[in-house]
Every structure is written in structure tokens, then in C-alpha cells.
Tab-separated table of C-alpha atoms in Angstrom:
chain	number	residue	atom	x	y	z
A	1037	MET	CA	-6.477	25.786	-22.890
A	1038	GLN	CA	-3.279	26.050	-21.476
A	1039	ASN	CA	-3.908	24.974	-17.838
A	1040	VAL	CA	-5.272	21.681	-19.818
A	1041	LEU	CA	-1.601	21.790	-22.104
A	1042	HIS	CA	0.433	21.403	-19.541
A	1043	LEU	CA	-1.528	19.203	-17.438
A	1044	VAL	CA	-1.057	17.504	-20.464
A	1045	VAL	CA	2.763	17.665	-20.806
A	1046	LEU	CA	3.400	16.924	-17.055
A	1047	LEU	CA	1.333	13.694	-16.995
A	1048	GLY	CA	3.487	12.990	-20.295
A	1049	ALA	CA	6.570	13.739	-18.208
A	1050	LEU	CA	5.152	11.683	-14.762
A	1051	PHE	CA	4.546	8.772	-16.976
A	1052	ALA	CA	8.505	9.345	-18.165
A	1053	VAL	CA	10.238	9.683	-14.838
A	1054	ALA	CA	7.946	6.782	-13.588
A	1055	ALA	CA	9.361	4.290	-16.142
A	1056	ALA	CA	12.855	5.360	-16.169
A	1057	GLY	CA	11.959	4.677	-12.543
A	1058	ARG	CA	11.227	0.870	-13.718
A	1059	VAL	CA	14.106	0.077	-16.133
A	1060	VAL	CA	16.720	1.425	-13.589
A	1061	ALA	CA	15.422	-1.211	-10.920
A	1062	ARG	CA	14.662	-4.032	-13.361
A	1063	LEU	CA	18.342	-2.941	-14.059
A	1064	LEU	CA	19.812	-3.191	-10.697
A	1065	ARG	CA	17.396	-6.701	-10.256
A	1066	LEU	CA	14.882	-4.873	-7.890
A	1067	PRO	CA	11.289	-5.128	-7.893
A	1068	SER	CA	9.817	-2.651	-10.998
A	1069	VAL	CA	7.826	-0.166	-8.377
A	1070	ILE	CA	10.474	0.002	-6.118
A	1071	GLY	CA	12.314	2.688	-8.656
A	1072	GLU	CA	8.904	4.059	-9.780
A	1073	ILE	CA	8.209	4.951	-6.429
A	1074	ALA	CA	11.125	6.165	-5.201
A	1075	LEU	CA	11.858	8.572	-8.632
A	1076	SER	CA	8.065	10.301	-8.251
A	1077	ILE	CA	8.012	10.745	-4.450
A	1078	LEU	CA	11.888	12.769	-5.371
A	1079	LEU	CA	10.960	14.014	-8.245
A	1080	GLY	CA	9.410	17.158	-6.271
A	1081	PRO	CA	11.943	17.662	-3.846
A	1082	VAL	CA	14.676	17.718	-6.445
A	1083	LEU	CA	12.792	20.176	-9.076
A	1084	LEU	CA	12.621	22.252	-5.576
A	1085	HIS	CA	16.433	22.100	-4.312
A	1086	ALA	CA	18.174	21.788	-8.343
A	1087	PHE	CA	16.129	24.678	-9.914
A	1088	GLY	CA	14.815	27.041	-7.167
A	1089	PRO	CA	11.211	27.763	-5.548
A	1090	SER	CA	10.245	29.951	-8.986
A	1091	VAL	CA	11.019	26.945	-11.397
A	1092	PHE	CA	9.022	24.676	-9.461
A	1093	ALA	CA	6.168	27.637	-9.052
A	1094	ALA	CA	6.638	27.608	-13.210
A	1095	VAL	CA	6.910	23.843	-13.260
A	1096	LEU	CA	4.441	22.984	-10.754
A	1097	PRO	CA	1.600	25.421	-10.262
A	1098	ARG	CA	-0.903	25.512	-7.251
A	1099	ASP	CA	-3.885	25.261	-9.534
A	1100	VAL	CA	-2.324	22.599	-11.940
A	1101	THR	CA	-1.263	20.376	-8.976
A	1102	GLY	CA	-4.863	20.636	-7.619
A	1103	LEU	CA	-5.540	18.713	-10.597
A	1104	LEU	CA	-2.828	16.214	-10.044
A	1105	LYS	CA	-3.617	15.511	-6.907
A	1106	GLN	CA	-7.357	14.735	-8.078
A	1107	ILE	CA	-6.265	12.525	-10.781
A	1108	GLY	CA	-3.362	10.634	-8.347
A	1109	GLU	CA	-6.344	9.729	-6.004
A	1110	ALA	CA	-8.735	8.568	-8.644
A	1111	GLY	CA	-6.191	6.629	-10.032
A	1112	LEU	CA	-5.467	4.801	-6.552
A	1113	VAL	CA	-8.868	4.603	-5.851
A	1114	LEU	CA	-9.138	2.349	-9.805
A	1115	PHE	CA	-5.818	0.381	-8.839
A	1116	LEU	CA	-7.096	-0.547	-5.421
A	1117	VAL	CA	-10.650	-1.936	-6.370
A	1118	GLY	CA	-8.373	-4.723	-8.630
A	1119	ILE	CA	-6.415	-5.190	-5.170
A	1120	VAL	CA	-8.857	-5.235	-2.923
A	1121	HIS	CA	-10.808	-8.248	-5.058
A	1122	GLN	CA	-8.160	-9.917	-5.431
A	1123	LEU	CA	-8.048	-9.589	-1.026
A	1124	ASP	CA	-11.407	-10.778	-1.095
A	1125	HIS	CA	-11.022	-13.552	-3.415
A	1126	GLY	CA	-7.549	-14.516	-5.184
A	1127	ALA	CA	-6.459	-17.146	-2.419
A	1128	ASN	CA	-7.420	-20.563	-1.910
A	1129	GLY	CA	-7.327	-22.452	1.366
A	1130	LEU	CA	-7.422	-18.993	3.312
A	1131	ARG	CA	-9.346	-20.928	6.049
A	1132	SER	CA	-5.767	-23.314	6.538
A	1133	ARG	CA	-4.634	-24.071	10.413
A	1134	THR	CA	-0.573	-22.970	9.487
A	1135	VAL	CA	-2.270	-19.696	7.477
A	1136	GLY	CA	-3.902	-18.622	10.253
A	1137	ARG	CA	-0.690	-19.295	12.145
A	1138	ILE	CA	1.665	-16.887	10.277
A	1139	THR	CA	-0.963	-14.021	9.508
A	1140	LEU	CA	-0.727	-14.297	13.574
A	1141	GLY	CA	3.182	-13.650	13.818
A	1142	SER	CA	3.205	-11.469	10.576
A	1143	PHE	CA	0.717	-8.755	11.909
A	1144	ALA	CA	0.846	-9.176	15.831
A	1145	LEU	CA	4.424	-9.082	16.225
A	1146	PRO	CA	4.657	-6.285	13.858
A	1147	LEU	CA	1.687	-4.197	15.781
A	1148	LEU	CA	4.284	-4.672	18.780
A	1149	THR	CA	7.524	-3.417	17.232
A	1150	GLY	CA	4.662	-0.178	16.066
A	1151	LEU	CA	4.395	0.152	19.694
A	1152	VAL	CA	7.846	0.435	20.304
A	1153	PHE	CA	8.449	3.173	17.142
A	1154	SER	CA	5.477	4.740	18.516
A	1155	ALA	CA	7.452	5.305	22.550
A	1156	TRP	CA	10.586	6.282	21.111
A	1157	VAL	CA	8.411	9.263	18.241
A	1158	LEU	CA	6.456	10.153	22.120
A	1159	TRP	CA	9.046	10.162	24.771
A	1160	LEU	CA	12.844	10.666	23.097
A	1161	ALA	CA	11.567	11.703	19.223
A	1162	PRO	CA	12.454	15.471	19.064
A	1163	ALA	CA	8.805	17.967	19.307
A	1164	GLU	CA	8.994	18.519	15.862
A	1165	VAL	CA	9.489	14.746	15.110
A	1166	ARG	CA	5.595	13.920	16.755
A	1167	GLY	CA	4.175	16.269	15.622
A	1168	THR	CA	0.596	17.499	17.101
A	1169	ALA	CA	-1.516	14.534	16.282
A	1170	ASP	CA	-3.817	12.621	18.717
A	1171	VAL	CA	-1.831	10.328	20.716
A	1172	TRP	CA	-3.835	6.751	20.183
A	1173	ALA	CA	-4.572	8.014	16.480
A	1174	LEU	CA	-0.456	8.195	16.253
A	1175	VAL	CA	0.052	5.056	18.089
A	1176	LEU	CA	-3.075	3.170	15.716
A	1177	MET	CA	-1.180	4.597	13.147
A	1178	LEU	CA	2.108	3.742	13.367
A	1179	ALA	CA	1.508	0.015	14.453
A	1180	VAL	CA	-0.568	-0.189	11.247
A	1181	ALA	CA	2.407	1.918	9.150
A	1182	MET	CA	4.217	-1.244	10.713
A	1183	SER	CA	1.833	-4.433	9.854
A	1184	VAL	CA	0.710	-4.105	6.642
A	1185	THR	CA	2.020	-6.430	3.098
A	1186	ALA	CA	2.227	-5.459	-0.124
A	1187	VAL	CA	0.547	-7.581	-1.565
A	1188	PRO	CA	0.707	-5.767	-5.305
A	1189	VAL	CA	4.546	-5.812	-5.356
A	1190	LEU	CA	4.713	-9.464	-3.383
A	1191	ALA	CA	2.122	-10.896	-6.093
A	1192	ARG	CA	4.927	-9.783	-8.723
A	1193	ILE	CA	7.987	-10.697	-6.711
A	1194	ILE	CA	5.959	-14.068	-6.453
A	1195	GLU	CA	5.220	-14.636	-10.222
A	1196	GLU	CA	9.175	-14.126	-10.923
A	1197	ARG	CA	10.620	-16.883	-8.868
A	1198	LYS	CA	7.554	-18.695	-8.272
A	1199	ALA	CA	10.215	-22.157	-8.948
A	1200	ASP	CA	12.031	-20.557	-5.925
A	1201	LEU	CA	9.959	-20.146	-3.721
A	1202	GLY	CA	6.749	-22.438	-3.368
A	1203	ARG	CA	4.736	-23.206	-0.952
A	1204	ALA	CA	6.588	-20.080	1.088
A	1205	GLY	CA	5.168	-17.853	-2.087
A	1206	ASP	CA	1.196	-19.090	-1.577
A	1207	LEU	CA	1.549	-19.309	1.926
A	1208	SER	CA	3.398	-15.731	2.407
A	1209	MET	CA	-0.028	-15.136	-0.630
A	1210	MET	CA	-2.774	-15.940	1.649
A	1211	SER	CA	-1.349	-14.829	4.693
A	1212	SER	CA	-0.515	-10.539	3.839
A	1213	MET	CA	-4.394	-10.891	1.657
A	1214	LEU	CA	-5.649	-11.644	5.463
A	1215	ILE	CA	-2.535	-9.633	7.245
A	1216	ASP	CA	-3.892	-6.319	5.439
A	1217	THR	CA	-8.203	-6.162	5.837
A	1218	PRO	CA	-7.491	-5.504	9.990
A	1219	ALA	CA	-4.887	-3.539	8.947
A	1220	TRP	CA	-7.317	-0.722	6.902
A	1221	LEU	CA	-10.031	-0.990	9.826
A	1222	LEU	CA	-7.307	-0.593	12.110
A	1223	LEU	CA	-6.273	2.669	9.917
A	1224	ALA	CA	-10.181	3.710	10.160
A	1225	VAL	CA	-10.059	4.132	13.409
A	1226	ALA	CA	-6.842	6.230	13.811
A	1227	LEU	CA	-8.447	8.765	11.394
A	1228	GLY	CA	-12.064	8.567	12.916
A	1229	LEU	CA	-9.555	10.034	16.380
A	1230	ALA	CA	-8.234	12.082	14.427
A	1231	ALA	CA	-11.226	13.556	12.918
A	1232	GLY	CA	-13.427	13.422	16.054
A	1233	GLY	CA	-11.659	11.685	18.903
A	1234	LEU	CA	-14.201	8.406	20.066
A	1235	GLY	CA	-17.347	11.047	17.838
A	1236	GLY	CA	-15.423	10.546	14.939
A	1237	VAL	CA	-14.036	6.885	15.644
A	1238	TRP	CA	-17.851	5.900	15.813
A	1239	ILE	CA	-18.494	8.087	12.211
A	1240	ALA	CA	-16.344	5.519	10.817
A	1241	PHE	CA	-17.221	2.247	11.630
A	1242	ALA	CA	-20.902	3.995	10.993
A	1243	THR	CA	-19.544	4.529	7.223
A	1244	ILE	CA	-18.232	1.636	6.868
A	1245	ALA	CA	-20.839	-0.630	8.757
A	1246	VAL	CA	-23.356	1.090	6.096
A	1247	GLY	CA	-21.079	0.749	3.741
A	1248	GLY	CA	-20.281	-3.208	3.847
A	1249	VAL	CA	-24.156	-3.608	3.755
A	1250	LEU	CA	-24.724	-1.822	-0.105
A	1251	ALA	CA	-21.525	-3.849	-0.183
A	1252	PHE	CA	-23.138	-6.962	-0.020
A	1253	LEU	CA	-26.597	-6.269	-1.659
A	1254	GLY	CA	-24.281	-4.994	-4.291
A	1255	HIS	CA	-23.128	-8.178	-5.054
A	1256	ARG	CA	-25.570	-10.609	-4.183
A	1257	SER	CA	-27.180	-7.800	-7.258
A	1258	LEU	CA	-24.419	-8.129	-9.396
A	1259	GLY	CA	-24.562	-11.724	-9.588
A	1260	ARG	CA	-27.226	-11.837	-12.107
A	1261	PHE	CA	-25.479	-9.995	-14.773
A	1262	GLU	CA	-22.556	-12.131	-14.970
A	1263	GLY	CA	-23.244	-12.992	-18.256
A	1264	LEU	CA	-24.180	-9.493	-19.677
A	1265	ALA	CA	-21.026	-8.227	-17.798
A	1266	SER	CA	-18.989	-11.408	-20.046
A	1267	THR	CA	-20.330	-9.613	-23.790
A	1268	TYR	CA	-20.037	-6.249	-22.789
A	1269	PRO	CA	-17.275	-5.864	-20.348
A	1270	ARG	CA	-15.965	-2.209	-21.020
A	1271	ILE	CA	-19.314	-1.020	-20.608
A	1272	PHE	CA	-19.391	-2.230	-17.055
A	1273	ALA	CA	-15.815	-1.215	-16.760
A	1274	VAL	CA	-16.404	2.453	-17.098
A	1275	VAL	CA	-19.566	1.711	-14.686
A	1276	LEU	CA	-18.005	0.111	-12.103
A	1277	GLY	CA	-15.030	2.813	-12.269
A	1278	LEU	CA	-17.938	6.156	-11.825
A	1279	VAL	CA	-19.313	4.050	-8.664
A	1280	ALA	CA	-15.420	3.324	-7.325
A	1281	LEU	CA	-14.606	7.407	-7.704
A	1282	VAL	CA	-18.412	8.134	-6.306
A	1283	ALA	CA	-18.025	5.458	-3.491
A	1284	GLY	CA	-14.715	7.318	-2.978
A	1285	ASN	CA	-15.207	10.989	-2.926
A	1286	GLY	CA	-18.415	10.073	-0.389
A	1287	VAL	CA	-16.393	8.064	2.009
A	1288	HIS	CA	-14.342	11.270	1.741
A	1289	ALA	CA	-17.050	13.762	2.687
A	1290	LEU	CA	-17.631	11.148	6.439
A	1291	GLY	CA	-14.179	12.938	7.192
A	1292	LEU	CA	-12.496	8.841	5.779
A	1293	THR	CA	-9.728	8.259	3.088
A	1294	SER	CA	-11.570	7.747	-0.464
A	1295	ILE	CA	-10.096	4.700	-0.599
A	1296	PHE	CA	-12.019	3.188	1.610
A	1297	GLY	CA	-14.590	3.709	-1.553
A	1298	ALA	CA	-13.084	1.844	-3.121
A	1299	PHE	CA	-12.300	-1.385	-0.119
A	1300	LEU	CA	-15.998	-1.290	-0.318
A	1301	VAL	CA	-17.154	-1.805	-3.924
A	1302	GLY	CA	-13.290	-4.310	-4.325
A	1303	LEU	CA	-15.478	-6.662	-1.699
A	1304	MET	CA	-18.788	-6.228	-3.673
A	1305	ILE	CA	-17.672	-7.217	-6.745
A	1306	PRO	CA	-18.940	-11.027	-6.794
A	1307	GLU	CA	-16.302	-13.629	-7.612
A	1308	GLY	CA	-16.210	-15.327	-12.188
A	1309	PRO	CA	-14.254	-15.095	-14.662
A	1310	ALA	CA	-16.649	-12.203	-16.478
A	1311	TRP	CA	-16.197	-9.533	-13.283
A	1312	GLU	CA	-11.877	-10.418	-13.017
A	1313	ARG	CA	-11.518	-8.654	-16.769
A	1314	VAL	CA	-14.002	-6.164	-15.826
A	1315	VAL	CA	-12.318	-5.820	-12.181
A	1316	GLY	CA	-8.808	-6.121	-14.234
A	1317	LEU	CA	-9.487	-3.005	-16.905
A	1318	VAL	CA	-10.655	-0.768	-14.110
A	1319	SER	CA	-7.478	-1.830	-12.283
A	1320	ARG	CA	-5.479	-1.397	-14.813
A	1321	VAL	CA	-7.069	2.038	-16.073
A	1322	GLY	CA	-5.879	3.213	-11.862
A	1323	ARG	CA	-2.237	2.360	-12.197
A	1324	VAL	CA	-1.615	3.969	-15.016
A	1325	PHE	CA	-2.305	7.160	-12.545
A	1326	VAL	CA	-0.667	5.840	-9.313
A	1327	PRO	CA	2.704	7.604	-10.248
A	1328	VAL	CA	0.642	11.400	-10.105
A	1329	PHE	CA	-0.024	10.333	-6.118
A	1330	PHE	CA	3.596	9.191	-5.632
A	1331	VAL	CA	4.610	13.301	-7.580
A	1332	VAL	CA	2.120	14.934	-5.397
A	1333	ALA	CA	3.181	13.245	-1.360
A	1334	GLY	CA	6.911	14.075	-2.877
A	1335	MET	CA	5.504	17.972	-3.853
A	1336	THR	CA	3.376	18.229	-0.247
A	1337	LEU	CA	7.011	17.363	0.649
A	1338	ALA	CA	8.953	19.549	-0.928
A	1339	THR	CA	6.775	23.051	0.015
A	1340	GLY	CA	6.190	21.839	3.596
A	1341	GLY	CA	9.535	21.203	4.432
A	1342	ILE	CA	11.170	18.631	5.926
A	1343	GLY	CA	13.622	19.770	8.298
A	1344	ALA	CA	15.476	18.285	10.223
A	1345	LEU	CA	16.119	14.884	9.553
A	1346	PRO	CA	15.668	11.725	12.449
A	1347	TRP	CA	18.098	9.711	11.427
A	1348	PHE	CA	17.870	7.582	14.277
A	1349	GLY	CA	14.551	7.374	13.266
A	1350	VAL	CA	14.913	5.901	9.989
A	1351	VAL	CA	17.347	3.452	11.664
A	1352	LEU	CA	14.690	2.298	14.248
A	1353	ALA	CA	12.240	2.206	11.435
A	1354	ILE	CA	14.424	0.022	8.829
A	1355	VAL	CA	15.832	-2.381	12.123
A	1356	LEU	CA	11.627	-3.294	13.604
A	1357	GLY	CA	10.458	-3.302	10.430
A	1358	VAL	CA	12.178	-6.133	9.455
A	1359	VAL	CA	12.410	-7.535	12.646
A	1360	GLY	CA	8.140	-7.292	13.253
A	1361	LYS	CA	8.002	-9.085	9.722
A	1362	VAL	CA	10.525	-11.206	9.101
A	1363	GLY	CA	10.685	-12.595	12.284
A	1364	GLY	CA	7.036	-12.741	12.794
A	1365	GLY	CA	6.486	-14.679	9.606
A	1366	TYR	CA	9.120	-16.740	10.778
A	1367	LEU	CA	7.777	-17.737	14.603
A	1368	GLY	CA	3.951	-18.121	13.007
A	1369	ALA	CA	5.098	-20.571	10.075
A	1370	ARG	CA	7.296	-22.652	12.606
A	1371	TRP	CA	3.929	-22.493	14.656
A	1372	GLY	CA	2.101	-23.572	11.870
A	1373	GLY	CA	4.493	-26.871	11.355
A	1374	GLU	CA	6.307	-24.913	8.182
A	1375	SER	CA	10.591	-26.445	7.813
A	1376	GLU	CA	12.975	-23.425	8.761
A	1377	LEU	CA	13.746	-22.601	5.471
A	1378	THR	CA	10.443	-22.146	3.855
A	1379	SER	CA	9.354	-20.344	7.493
A	1380	LEU	CA	12.923	-17.688	6.814
A	1381	LYS	CA	11.215	-17.285	3.396
A	1382	ILE	CA	7.609	-16.624	4.032
A	1383	GLY	CA	9.264	-13.974	6.751
A	1384	VAL	CA	11.018	-12.031	3.884
A	1385	LEU	CA	8.282	-11.950	1.246
A	1386	VAL	CA	5.596	-10.668	4.258
A	1387	ASN	CA	8.599	-7.892	5.211
A	1388	THR	CA	7.648	-6.276	1.609
A	1389	ARG	CA	5.539	-3.200	1.720
A	1390	GLY	CA	5.818	-1.440	-1.156
A	1391	LEU	CA	2.735	-0.013	-1.993
A	1392	THR	CA	0.524	-0.237	-0.172
A	1393	GLU	CA	2.698	0.922	3.098
A	1394	ILE	CA	3.374	4.001	0.909
A	1395	VAL	CA	-1.206	4.491	0.485
A	1396	VAL	CA	-0.526	4.183	3.982
A	1397	LEU	CA	1.814	6.647	4.661
A	1398	GLN	CA	0.379	9.295	2.540
A	1399	VAL	CA	-3.179	9.055	3.639
A	1400	GLY	CA	-1.530	9.213	7.446
A	1401	TYR	CA	0.403	12.717	5.936
A	1402	SER	CA	-2.288	13.923	4.639
A	1403	ALA	CA	-4.987	13.458	7.392
A	1404	GLY	CA	-2.165	15.466	9.718
A	1405	LEU	CA	-1.537	12.268	11.478
A	1406	LEU	CA	2.610	11.732	10.120
A	1407	THR	CA	5.130	15.184	10.183
A	1408	PRO	CA	7.309	15.648	7.034
A	1409	GLY	CA	10.110	13.902	9.423
A	1410	LEU	CA	8.465	10.872	10.159
A	1411	PHE	CA	6.960	10.504	7.233
A	1412	VAL	CA	10.449	10.184	5.129
A	1413	ALA	CA	11.366	7.720	8.342
A	1414	LEU	CA	8.844	5.291	7.690
A	1415	LEU	CA	9.138	6.150	3.698
A	1416	ALA	CA	13.260	4.795	3.747
A	1417	MET	CA	11.677	1.688	6.315
A	1418	ALA	CA	8.970	0.790	3.466
A	1419	LEU	CA	11.442	1.071	1.013
A	1420	VAL	CA	15.145	-0.214	2.522
A	1421	THR	CA	12.398	-3.699	3.583
A	1422	THR	CA	10.898	-4.297	-0.431
A	1423	THR	CA	14.298	-3.527	-1.759
A	1424	LEU	CA	16.150	-6.568	0.104
A	1425	THR	CA	13.580	-9.077	-0.602
A	1426	GLY	CA	15.079	-10.138	-3.091
A	1427	PRO	CA	18.773	-10.642	-2.808
A	1428	LEU	CA	17.281	-12.468	0.945
A	1429	ILE	CA	16.499	-14.762	-0.880
A	1430	ASP	CA	18.987	-15.236	-2.909
A	1431	LEU	CA	20.378	-15.724	0.048
A	1432	LEU	CA	18.125	-18.733	1.693
A	1433	ASP	CA	18.926	-20.167	-1.936
A	1434	ARG	CA	22.770	-19.783	-1.849
A	1435	ARG	CA	22.770	-21.181	1.885
A	1436	VAL	CA	20.667	-24.468	0.992
A	1437	LEU	CA	23.089	-25.003	-2.363
A	1438	VAL	CA	26.570	-24.901	0.170
A	1439	GLY	CA	24.665	-26.956	2.734
A	1440	ALA	CA	24.198	-29.252	-0.422
A	1441	ARG	CA	27.763	-29.672	-1.487
């Protein structure tokens, strides 16, 4: 009973920290998720260094921390069901030539910059930064970390600034939705290599293949229940949430991250207003608990120790992150026939990494692919590139106004 009360009080405090982060971000005219992520991740290290191990252990005891981890991962799974459903059904015109070329540029060049970063990690970085992960698993992990775009954060930015972005907003959103699917699949391969070499990869692909078949069959079956889903959306949301959690645990038991369970369930849900409402309910509940996931990540770093922070790695990750995404998005858009200004805006928008990147990094860290130093370097890259989105769009708009005078 005491642990339950401790957990409830702690959750209230964590939600307050996340809310404070959103307020600070809005005051600084940044995406609210930036403040939420930053304060949530910093909570553990700040407690440890400000008050010492005894206070840290009293506030965040190990048994309560285990419950927090389960709650955070469950919230993330529920939240990602909605995001994946949006990836699958949320945009029109995904097959257009322009979108395809933007997607190729925004994915291929960042993958190459990931290889450059991997070369530094493998050959030049200190041993404590490199770690002991399998070489190919680490290379794939770093390539994925450079290539993802945060669809939920990008969607929020585009919604807030749609009048200023125009066509660039639509094209960047469509491309980002296409980018993240192969990125997740590459992450599955990296986790498979880390878990058991080529045998782990075959298990990963078999899991995804079987899950894909089940998702297809579920998609066909659920289409018959749209009327009931419209009448009883909350009941269907509860059932869908339970299915997502079971799928996440099942996939995790097979050696992959539970996030792939959410990925498969998100693909399973049919289109239609009724299902949009059901998925929205599930995703909103999950979103409430996502900050807990970040707090656990920060606690893991605090207790594990970062060691010497690889400052060169931080700067290199940021530079390569910006070059890969902004450059790749720009080149792809120009190849697709877009104007210079629209292409620049597309490059800046797909450089938004935010929540999706943090999830990928935490998965890699939990799997032992990323050392604490690499995690922090790539976390800094994710926060900086996302923070730059608004100011760079403002800079481009001011450049247009000055040129028009």
C-alpha cells in the first residue's frame, strides 16, 4: 500500500514536471515537447547530483522505479498506436513523384551521415564511447538515429504554422510518414543482430512477417465492426489498448522492442471516422504517460553514469544531423521540381526529430547498443535539431520579406 501511495505521488510530481517543461518551451517559443522531454530526462540526474544517492534512492526506490518503467513503456505503446495509424492512413498523395524524391533524399543522405558518425565512433572515439556492441548492429543503430523524423512533433509545428508553410508543410509531412517505416524496420534488424547475430535477424523478420499477417487479418475483420465502434468508442478503445499491450509484451518476449507491437496494431486498425476516434482515445491516454518513459531514461543515465562526455561527438552528431536532413530534404525537393524556398523549408521541417528520435535512442540504449556517452550525444542532436525548426523557418520567412522590399 505504501508503494502504491508513493507511486501515485511520484506520478503527480512527474506530470507537474512535464507540464512545467511545456510552459517553459512555449515561453521560449519552442515546440512544447522539447521542454517536456528535456525536464523529464534531466529530473533523475538533477536529483542525484543535487541531493546525493541517499535522497535519490528515497525518492526513486528500485521497486517503484520498476513500476515506473512498466507504466512508461505501456504509455509509449498506446501513444504509438495512434502515430502508426496516422503514418498508414493520415496523408493523401503519398505516391506522387515529388514526395518520393523528397523521401529518398531525406532518408538516404541521413543514412550516409550516420555511416560517417559510425566511422568516428568505431575508429576514433574513446573505448568507453564505442562500447562493446556488435559492429553491424551499432552501425545500423546510428544510421537509423540520423534518419528518423518526429512525425508527432512535426504535425504540431505544421498545424501551428500552416499559413506560413503552405505546400512545404504537406510535402514534408507525407515524406516523414514514409521515412519512418523503413527506419523502424532497420531498427528491428539492428536489435536482431544485437540479440543473436544473423539468427536474431531471422527471428526479427519472422516476428514482423507473422505480425504483419495477423495485422492484415485483423484489419479485414475490424472493418466489419465500424458501426459498433462508432456506437461504443470507449469500449473499443479499452479493447484496442489491451491488444496493443499484449502485442507489445509478446514482441518483447521474442527479443524485439515492445514498440513493434504498437507498430503492428497501428497498421491493423482500419480507416474511417469511428476508428479515428477509437485510436485517438487510446493515443491520448498513452500520451499522458509518455513523460514517465523519459524520466526512466534519465534515471537510467543518472545511475549508470555518463563518464566523460564526448563533446566532439556531440558537435559532430549535430552537424551531421543538420547536414543530412536539411541537405537531403532540400536536394530531394529540388529534384522533385520545388522552388528553392519551398525546398529549404522542407529540409528544415524534416530535420525535426523530437519524440521519435528519443524513443529510438532509448530503445538502442536499453538493448546495449548505445553507451551513455553516445546516448547523450545523440540526445543533444535530437533536441538541437528540433529546437532549430522554428527559428530557421522564421529566418527563411524574414529573408523573403527583405527580398520583397
